[in-house]
Short mmCIF file of C-alpha atoms and ligand atoms in Angstrom, two decimals:
data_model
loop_
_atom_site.label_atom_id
_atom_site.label_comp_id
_atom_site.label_asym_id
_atom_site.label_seq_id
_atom_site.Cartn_x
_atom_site.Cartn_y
_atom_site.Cartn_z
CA UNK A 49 27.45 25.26 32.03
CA UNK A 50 25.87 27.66 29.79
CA UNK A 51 27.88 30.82 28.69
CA UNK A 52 27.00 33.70 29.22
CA UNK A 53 25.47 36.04 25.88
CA UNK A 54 25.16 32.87 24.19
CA UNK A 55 22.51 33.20 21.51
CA UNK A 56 19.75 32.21 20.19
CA UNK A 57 20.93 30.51 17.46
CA UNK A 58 23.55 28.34 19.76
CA UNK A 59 20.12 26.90 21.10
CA UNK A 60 18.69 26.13 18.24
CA UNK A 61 21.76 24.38 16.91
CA UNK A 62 21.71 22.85 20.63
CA UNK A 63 18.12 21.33 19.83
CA UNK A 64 19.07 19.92 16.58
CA UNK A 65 22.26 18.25 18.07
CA UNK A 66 19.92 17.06 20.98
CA UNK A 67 17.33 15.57 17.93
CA UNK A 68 20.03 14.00 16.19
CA UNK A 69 21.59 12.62 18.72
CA UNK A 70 18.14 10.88 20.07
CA UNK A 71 17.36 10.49 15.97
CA UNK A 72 20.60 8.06 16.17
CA UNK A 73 19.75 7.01 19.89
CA UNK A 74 16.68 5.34 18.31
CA UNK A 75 18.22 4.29 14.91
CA UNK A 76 20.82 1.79 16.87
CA UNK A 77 17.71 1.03 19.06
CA UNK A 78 15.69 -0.31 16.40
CA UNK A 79 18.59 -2.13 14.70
CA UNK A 80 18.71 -3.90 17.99
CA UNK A 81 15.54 -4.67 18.31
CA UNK A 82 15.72 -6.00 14.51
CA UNK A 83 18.73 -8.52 15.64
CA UNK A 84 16.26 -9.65 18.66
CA UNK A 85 13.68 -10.49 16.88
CA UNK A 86 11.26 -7.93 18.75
CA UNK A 87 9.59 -6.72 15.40
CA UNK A 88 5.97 -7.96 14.53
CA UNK A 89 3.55 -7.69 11.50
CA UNK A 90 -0.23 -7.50 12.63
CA UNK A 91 -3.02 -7.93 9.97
CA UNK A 92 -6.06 -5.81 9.67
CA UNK A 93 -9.26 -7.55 7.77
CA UNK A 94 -10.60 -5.81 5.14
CA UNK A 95 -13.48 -7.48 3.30
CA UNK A 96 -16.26 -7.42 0.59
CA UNK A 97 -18.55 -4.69 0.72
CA UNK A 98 -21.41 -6.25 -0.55
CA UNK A 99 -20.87 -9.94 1.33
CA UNK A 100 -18.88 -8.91 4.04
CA UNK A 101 -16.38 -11.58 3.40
CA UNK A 102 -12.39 -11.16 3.67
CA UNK A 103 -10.92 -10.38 0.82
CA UNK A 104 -7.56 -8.92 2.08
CA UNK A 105 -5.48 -8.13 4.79
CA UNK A 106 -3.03 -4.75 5.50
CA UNK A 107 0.28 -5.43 7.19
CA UNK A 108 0.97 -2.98 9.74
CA UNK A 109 4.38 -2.84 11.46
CA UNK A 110 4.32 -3.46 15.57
CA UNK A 111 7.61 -3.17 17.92
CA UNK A 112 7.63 -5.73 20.98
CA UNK A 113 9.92 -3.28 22.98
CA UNK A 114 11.15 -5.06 26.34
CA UNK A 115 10.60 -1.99 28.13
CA UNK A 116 7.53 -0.14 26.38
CA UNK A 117 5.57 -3.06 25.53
CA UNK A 118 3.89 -2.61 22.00
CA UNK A 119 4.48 0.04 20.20
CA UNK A 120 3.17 1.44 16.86
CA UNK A 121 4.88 2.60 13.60
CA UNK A 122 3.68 6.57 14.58
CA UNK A 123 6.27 6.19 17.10
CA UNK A 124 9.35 5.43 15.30
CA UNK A 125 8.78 4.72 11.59
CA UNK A 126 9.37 8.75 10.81
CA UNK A 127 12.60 8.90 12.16
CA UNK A 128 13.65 5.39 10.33
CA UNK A 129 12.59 7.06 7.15
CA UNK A 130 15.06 9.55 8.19
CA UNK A 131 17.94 7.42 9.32
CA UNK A 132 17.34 4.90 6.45
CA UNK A 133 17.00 2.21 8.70
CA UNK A 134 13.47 1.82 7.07
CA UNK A 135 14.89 0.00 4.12
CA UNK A 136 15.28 -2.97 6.94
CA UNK A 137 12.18 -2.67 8.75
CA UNK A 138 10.58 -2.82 5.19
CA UNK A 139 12.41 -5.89 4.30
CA UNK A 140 11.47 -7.55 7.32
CA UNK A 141 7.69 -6.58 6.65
CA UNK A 142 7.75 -7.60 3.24
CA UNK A 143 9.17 -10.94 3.92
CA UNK A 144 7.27 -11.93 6.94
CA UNK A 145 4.36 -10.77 5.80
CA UNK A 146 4.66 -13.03 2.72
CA UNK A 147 5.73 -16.37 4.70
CA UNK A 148 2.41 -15.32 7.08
CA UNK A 149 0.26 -14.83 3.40
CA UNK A 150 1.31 -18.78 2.84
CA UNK A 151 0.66 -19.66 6.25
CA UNK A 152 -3.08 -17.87 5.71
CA UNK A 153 -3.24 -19.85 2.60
CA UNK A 154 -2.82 -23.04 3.87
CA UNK A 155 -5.16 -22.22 6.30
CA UNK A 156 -8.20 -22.21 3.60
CA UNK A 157 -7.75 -18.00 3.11
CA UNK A 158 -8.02 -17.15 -0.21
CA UNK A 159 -6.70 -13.44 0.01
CA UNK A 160 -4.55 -10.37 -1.01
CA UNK A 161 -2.25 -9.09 0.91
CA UNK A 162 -1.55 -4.97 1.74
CA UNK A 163 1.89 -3.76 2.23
CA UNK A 164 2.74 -0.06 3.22
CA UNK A 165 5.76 1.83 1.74
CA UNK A 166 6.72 5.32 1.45
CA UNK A 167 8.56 6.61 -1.39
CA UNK A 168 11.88 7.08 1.42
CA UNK A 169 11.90 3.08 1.05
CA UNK A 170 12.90 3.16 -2.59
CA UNK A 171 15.19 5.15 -5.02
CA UNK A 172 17.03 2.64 -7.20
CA UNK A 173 16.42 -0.60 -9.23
CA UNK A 174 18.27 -3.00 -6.66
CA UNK A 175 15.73 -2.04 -4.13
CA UNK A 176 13.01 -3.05 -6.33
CA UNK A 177 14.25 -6.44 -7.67
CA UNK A 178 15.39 -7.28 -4.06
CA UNK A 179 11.90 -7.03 -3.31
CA UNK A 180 10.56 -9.09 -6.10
CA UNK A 181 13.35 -11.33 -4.75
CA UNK A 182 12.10 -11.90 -1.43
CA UNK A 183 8.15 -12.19 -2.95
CA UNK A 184 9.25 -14.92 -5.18
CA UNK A 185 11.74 -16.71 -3.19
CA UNK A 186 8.68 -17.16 0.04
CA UNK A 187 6.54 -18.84 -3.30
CA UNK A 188 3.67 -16.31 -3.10
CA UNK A 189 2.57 -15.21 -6.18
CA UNK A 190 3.55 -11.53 -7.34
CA UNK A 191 -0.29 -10.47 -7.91
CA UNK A 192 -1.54 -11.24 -4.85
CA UNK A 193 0.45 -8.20 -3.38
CA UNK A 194 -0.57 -4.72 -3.12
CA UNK A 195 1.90 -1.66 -2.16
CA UNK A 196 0.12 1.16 -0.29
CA UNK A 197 1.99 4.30 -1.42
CA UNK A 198 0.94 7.83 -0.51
CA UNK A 199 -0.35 10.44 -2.59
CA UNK A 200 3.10 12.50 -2.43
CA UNK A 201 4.47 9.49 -4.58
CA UNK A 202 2.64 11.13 -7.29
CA UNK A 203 4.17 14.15 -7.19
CA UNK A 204 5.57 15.15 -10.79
CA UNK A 205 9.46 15.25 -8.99
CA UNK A 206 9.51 12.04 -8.26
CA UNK A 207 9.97 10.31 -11.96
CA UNK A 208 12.54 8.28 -9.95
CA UNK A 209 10.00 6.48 -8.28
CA UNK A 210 7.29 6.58 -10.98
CA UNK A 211 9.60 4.41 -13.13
CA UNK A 212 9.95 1.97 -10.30
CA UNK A 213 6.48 1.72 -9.53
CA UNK A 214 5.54 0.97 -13.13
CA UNK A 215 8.62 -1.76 -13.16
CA UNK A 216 6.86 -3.42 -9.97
CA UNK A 217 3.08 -2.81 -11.53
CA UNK A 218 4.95 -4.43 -14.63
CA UNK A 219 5.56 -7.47 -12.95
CA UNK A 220 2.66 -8.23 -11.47
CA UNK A 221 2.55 -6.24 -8.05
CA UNK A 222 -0.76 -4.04 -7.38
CA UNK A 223 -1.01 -0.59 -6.41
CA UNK A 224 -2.89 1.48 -4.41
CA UNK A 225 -3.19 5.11 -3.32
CA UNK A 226 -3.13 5.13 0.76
CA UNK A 227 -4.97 8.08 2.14
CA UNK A 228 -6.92 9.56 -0.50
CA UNK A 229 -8.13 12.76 -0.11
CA UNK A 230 -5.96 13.98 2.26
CA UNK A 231 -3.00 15.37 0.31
CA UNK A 232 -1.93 16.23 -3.14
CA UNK A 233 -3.48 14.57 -5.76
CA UNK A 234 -3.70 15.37 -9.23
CA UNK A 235 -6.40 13.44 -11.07
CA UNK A 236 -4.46 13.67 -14.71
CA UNK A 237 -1.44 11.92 -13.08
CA UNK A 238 -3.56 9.42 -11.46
CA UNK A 239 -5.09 8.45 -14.51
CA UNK A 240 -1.73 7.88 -16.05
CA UNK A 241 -0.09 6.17 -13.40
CA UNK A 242 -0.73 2.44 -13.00
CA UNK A 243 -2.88 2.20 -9.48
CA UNK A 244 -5.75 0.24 -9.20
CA UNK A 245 -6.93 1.24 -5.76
CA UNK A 246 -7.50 3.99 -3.87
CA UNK A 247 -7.68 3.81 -0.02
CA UNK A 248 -10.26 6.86 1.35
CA UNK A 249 -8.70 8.34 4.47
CA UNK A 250 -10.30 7.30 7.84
CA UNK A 251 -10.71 11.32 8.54
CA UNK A 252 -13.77 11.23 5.63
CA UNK A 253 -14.82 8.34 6.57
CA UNK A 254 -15.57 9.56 10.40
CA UNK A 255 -16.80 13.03 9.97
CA UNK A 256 -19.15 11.87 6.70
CA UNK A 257 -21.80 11.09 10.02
CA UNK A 258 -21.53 14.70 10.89
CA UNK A 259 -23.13 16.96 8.19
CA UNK A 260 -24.76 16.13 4.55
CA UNK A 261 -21.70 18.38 3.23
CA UNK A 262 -19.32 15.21 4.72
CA UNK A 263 -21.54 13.21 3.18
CA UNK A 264 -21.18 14.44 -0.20
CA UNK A 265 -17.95 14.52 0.01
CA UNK A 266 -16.90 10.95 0.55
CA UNK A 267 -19.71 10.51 -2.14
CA UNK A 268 -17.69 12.70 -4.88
CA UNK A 269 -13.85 11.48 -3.58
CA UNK A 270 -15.59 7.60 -4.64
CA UNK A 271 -17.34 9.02 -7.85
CA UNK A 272 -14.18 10.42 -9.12
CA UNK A 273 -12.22 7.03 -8.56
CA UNK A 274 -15.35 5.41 -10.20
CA UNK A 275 -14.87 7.49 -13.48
CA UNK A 276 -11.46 6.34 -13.11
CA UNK A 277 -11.80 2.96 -13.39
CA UNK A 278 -10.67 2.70 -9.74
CA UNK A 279 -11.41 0.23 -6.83
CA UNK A 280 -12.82 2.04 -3.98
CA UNK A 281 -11.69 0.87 -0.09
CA UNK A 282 -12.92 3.15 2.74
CA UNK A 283 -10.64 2.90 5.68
CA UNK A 284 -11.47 3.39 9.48
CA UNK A 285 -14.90 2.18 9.35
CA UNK A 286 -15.81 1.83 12.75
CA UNK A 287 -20.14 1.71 12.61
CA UNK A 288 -22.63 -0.19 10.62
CA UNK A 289 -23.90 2.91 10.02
CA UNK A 290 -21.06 3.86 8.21
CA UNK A 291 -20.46 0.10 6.34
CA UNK A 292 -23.94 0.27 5.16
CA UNK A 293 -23.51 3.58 4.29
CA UNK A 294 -20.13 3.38 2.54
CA UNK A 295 -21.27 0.43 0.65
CA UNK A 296 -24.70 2.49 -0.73
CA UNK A 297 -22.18 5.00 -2.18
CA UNK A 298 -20.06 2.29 -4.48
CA UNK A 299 -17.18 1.70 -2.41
CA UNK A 300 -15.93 -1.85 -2.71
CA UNK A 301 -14.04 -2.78 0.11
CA UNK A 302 -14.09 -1.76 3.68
CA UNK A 303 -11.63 -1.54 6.60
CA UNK A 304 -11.72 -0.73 10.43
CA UNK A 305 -12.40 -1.88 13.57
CA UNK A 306 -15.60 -2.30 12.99
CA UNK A 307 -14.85 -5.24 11.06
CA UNK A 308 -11.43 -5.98 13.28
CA UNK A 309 -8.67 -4.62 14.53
CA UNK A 310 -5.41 -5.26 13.64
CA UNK A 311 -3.97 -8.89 15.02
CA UNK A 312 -1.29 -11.62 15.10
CA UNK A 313 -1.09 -14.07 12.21
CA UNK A 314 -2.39 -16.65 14.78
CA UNK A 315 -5.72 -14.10 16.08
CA UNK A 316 -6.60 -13.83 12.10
CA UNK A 317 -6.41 -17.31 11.33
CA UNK A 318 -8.58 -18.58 14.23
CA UNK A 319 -11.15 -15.59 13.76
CA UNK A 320 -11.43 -15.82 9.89
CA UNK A 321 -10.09 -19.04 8.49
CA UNK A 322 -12.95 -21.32 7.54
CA UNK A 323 -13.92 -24.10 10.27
CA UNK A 324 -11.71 -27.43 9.49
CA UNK A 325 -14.34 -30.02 8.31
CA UNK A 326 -14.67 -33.02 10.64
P1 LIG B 251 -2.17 3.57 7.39
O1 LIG B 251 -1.46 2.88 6.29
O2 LIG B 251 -3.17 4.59 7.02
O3 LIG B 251 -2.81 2.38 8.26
C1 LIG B 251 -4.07 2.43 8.87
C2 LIG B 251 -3.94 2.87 10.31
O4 LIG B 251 -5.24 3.15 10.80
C3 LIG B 251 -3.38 1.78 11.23
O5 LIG B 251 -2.64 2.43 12.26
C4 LIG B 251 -4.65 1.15 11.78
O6 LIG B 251 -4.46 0.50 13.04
C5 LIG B 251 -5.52 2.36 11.92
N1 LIG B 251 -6.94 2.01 11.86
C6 LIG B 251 -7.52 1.04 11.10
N2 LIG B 251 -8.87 1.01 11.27
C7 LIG B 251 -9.15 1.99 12.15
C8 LIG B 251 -10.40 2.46 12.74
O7 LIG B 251 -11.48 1.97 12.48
N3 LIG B 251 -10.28 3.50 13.61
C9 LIG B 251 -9.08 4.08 13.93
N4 LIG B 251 -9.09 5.08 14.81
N5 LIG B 251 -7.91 3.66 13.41
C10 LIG B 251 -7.95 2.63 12.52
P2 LIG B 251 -1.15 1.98 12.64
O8 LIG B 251 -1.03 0.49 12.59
O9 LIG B 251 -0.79 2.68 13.91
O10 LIG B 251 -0.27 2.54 11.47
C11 LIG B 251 -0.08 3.91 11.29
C12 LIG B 251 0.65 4.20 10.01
O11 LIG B 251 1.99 3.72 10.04
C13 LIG B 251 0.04 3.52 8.79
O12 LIG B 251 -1.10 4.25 8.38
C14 LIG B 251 1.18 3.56 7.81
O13 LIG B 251 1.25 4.82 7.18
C15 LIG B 251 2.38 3.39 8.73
N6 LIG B 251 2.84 1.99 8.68
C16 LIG B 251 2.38 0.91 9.33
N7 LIG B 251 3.09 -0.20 9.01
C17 LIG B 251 4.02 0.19 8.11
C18 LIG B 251 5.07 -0.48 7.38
O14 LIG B 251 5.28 -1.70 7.47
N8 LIG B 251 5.84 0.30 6.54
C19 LIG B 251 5.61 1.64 6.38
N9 LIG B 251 6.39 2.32 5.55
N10 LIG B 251 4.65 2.29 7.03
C20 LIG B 251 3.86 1.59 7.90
CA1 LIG B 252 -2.01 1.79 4.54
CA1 LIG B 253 -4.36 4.73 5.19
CA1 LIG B 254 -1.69 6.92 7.13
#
């Protein structure tokens, strides 16, 4: 029962018990669910601007909950960033995603593979050679990978991370800029920092239909990666319209349902690896 004359404060520190407590509810949640094997890795295409081909695919994280059926990474991967339990879900990613990159192989696709991190996912050196570890130890080869990071990475506060980064860039991993656009970005410290990619956010990408201003927009976000020696992949391309249009302005590679939503190992190899010759 609630006393009486109790303040507001004693709610508010109410609330952040209550979000702690379900913070930790779903922490032990998703450690079970890690134990029962109920964790997935779906692949989105993303091909060739100019052929259409695939070129690549991004691994994005999926829960098989027994109760809530599929669920996506909005749903719990910003409260395992809190937790830390993220460093596990990221493990598992990183190594399934590399055994499926083998299993694409074998299955005639010549690809790169996408991996999302956030900059919660790493602070020390072990972290980093753990996951060069589990890379080399599935047999893939280190420059086939690419880690999507977000703009915050390059933030001048996190020198932590920057070193790390240029460790993994070092030996041999790619790296991209997820987002673009959206956040802060400071073109000097992109220029010194070892990426090779930039991803243009999906919210350019759907409004550049809408006015001429949207339009030039997406146009200058690709010009300045041009001048930087950057590749170019529009994300959330979900019209020919906007492929054809996308691919007028100089971006390289495109990604979105238009081209495929994201799917089981099993879904991408059936839809995209080449026909078996008979
Ligand atoms: P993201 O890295 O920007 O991934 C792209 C998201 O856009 C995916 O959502 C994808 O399903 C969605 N998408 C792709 N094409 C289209 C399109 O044409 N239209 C629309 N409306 N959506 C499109 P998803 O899978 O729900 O992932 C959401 C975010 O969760 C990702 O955004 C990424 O930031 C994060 N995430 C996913 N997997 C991982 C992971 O393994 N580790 C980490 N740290 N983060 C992950
Ligand atoms: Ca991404
Ligand atoms: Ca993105
Ligand atoms: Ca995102």
């Amino acid at each position: 029962a609630k006393a009486a004359g109790r303040g507001t404060s004693h709610f508010f520190n109410d609330s952040l018990r209550q979000q702690a407590e379900s913070h930790l509810r779903l922490h032990n949640e998703i450690k079970r669910g890690l134990a029962e094997n109920e964790f997935a890795v779906h692949y989105q295409p993303i091909v060739d601007a100019a052929s259409r081909r695939l070129v690549a695919v991004e691994a994005l994280l999926r829960w098989r909950h027994p109760r809530r059926g599929l669920v996506g990474p909005g749903h719990f991967i910003p409260v395992a960033e809190r937790t830390g339990v993220i460093r596990a879900l990221g493990d598992f990613v990183l190594r399934q995603s590399c055994r499926d990159l083998v299993a694409m192989q074998r299955a005639g696709l010549d690809i790169r593979l996408a991996i999302n991190r956030s900059s919660r996912e790493f602070n020390d050196r072990r972290t980093v050679m753990n996951w060069l570890e589990i890379i080399d130890e599935s047999g893939v080869a280190r420059d086939r990978l690419t880690l999507e990071i977000t703009e915050s990475v390059l933030m001048p506060d996190k020198a932590r991370q920057h070193r790390l980064l240029r460790r993994l860039n070092a030996e041999g991993v790619g790296l991209a800029i997820d987002d673009f656009g959206q956040g802060y970005s400071s073109v000097t410290y992109l220029k010194k920092f070892p990426v090779s990619q930039i991803k243009i956010d999906r919210v350019f990408v759907q409004d550049m239909g809408e006015s001429p201003e949207q339009r030039a927009l997406v146009e200058a976000l690709v010009k300045m990666a041009q001048a930087l020696h950057l590749q170019v992949v529009a994300e959330g391309v979900e019209t020919t319209e906007q492929a054809d249009q996308l691919t007028g302005l100089g971006c390289q590679m495109l990604q979105g349902f238009h081209f495929g939503r994201p799917m089981p190992l099993a879904e991408l190899i059936e839809r995209f690896g080449p026909a078996r010759s008979s």
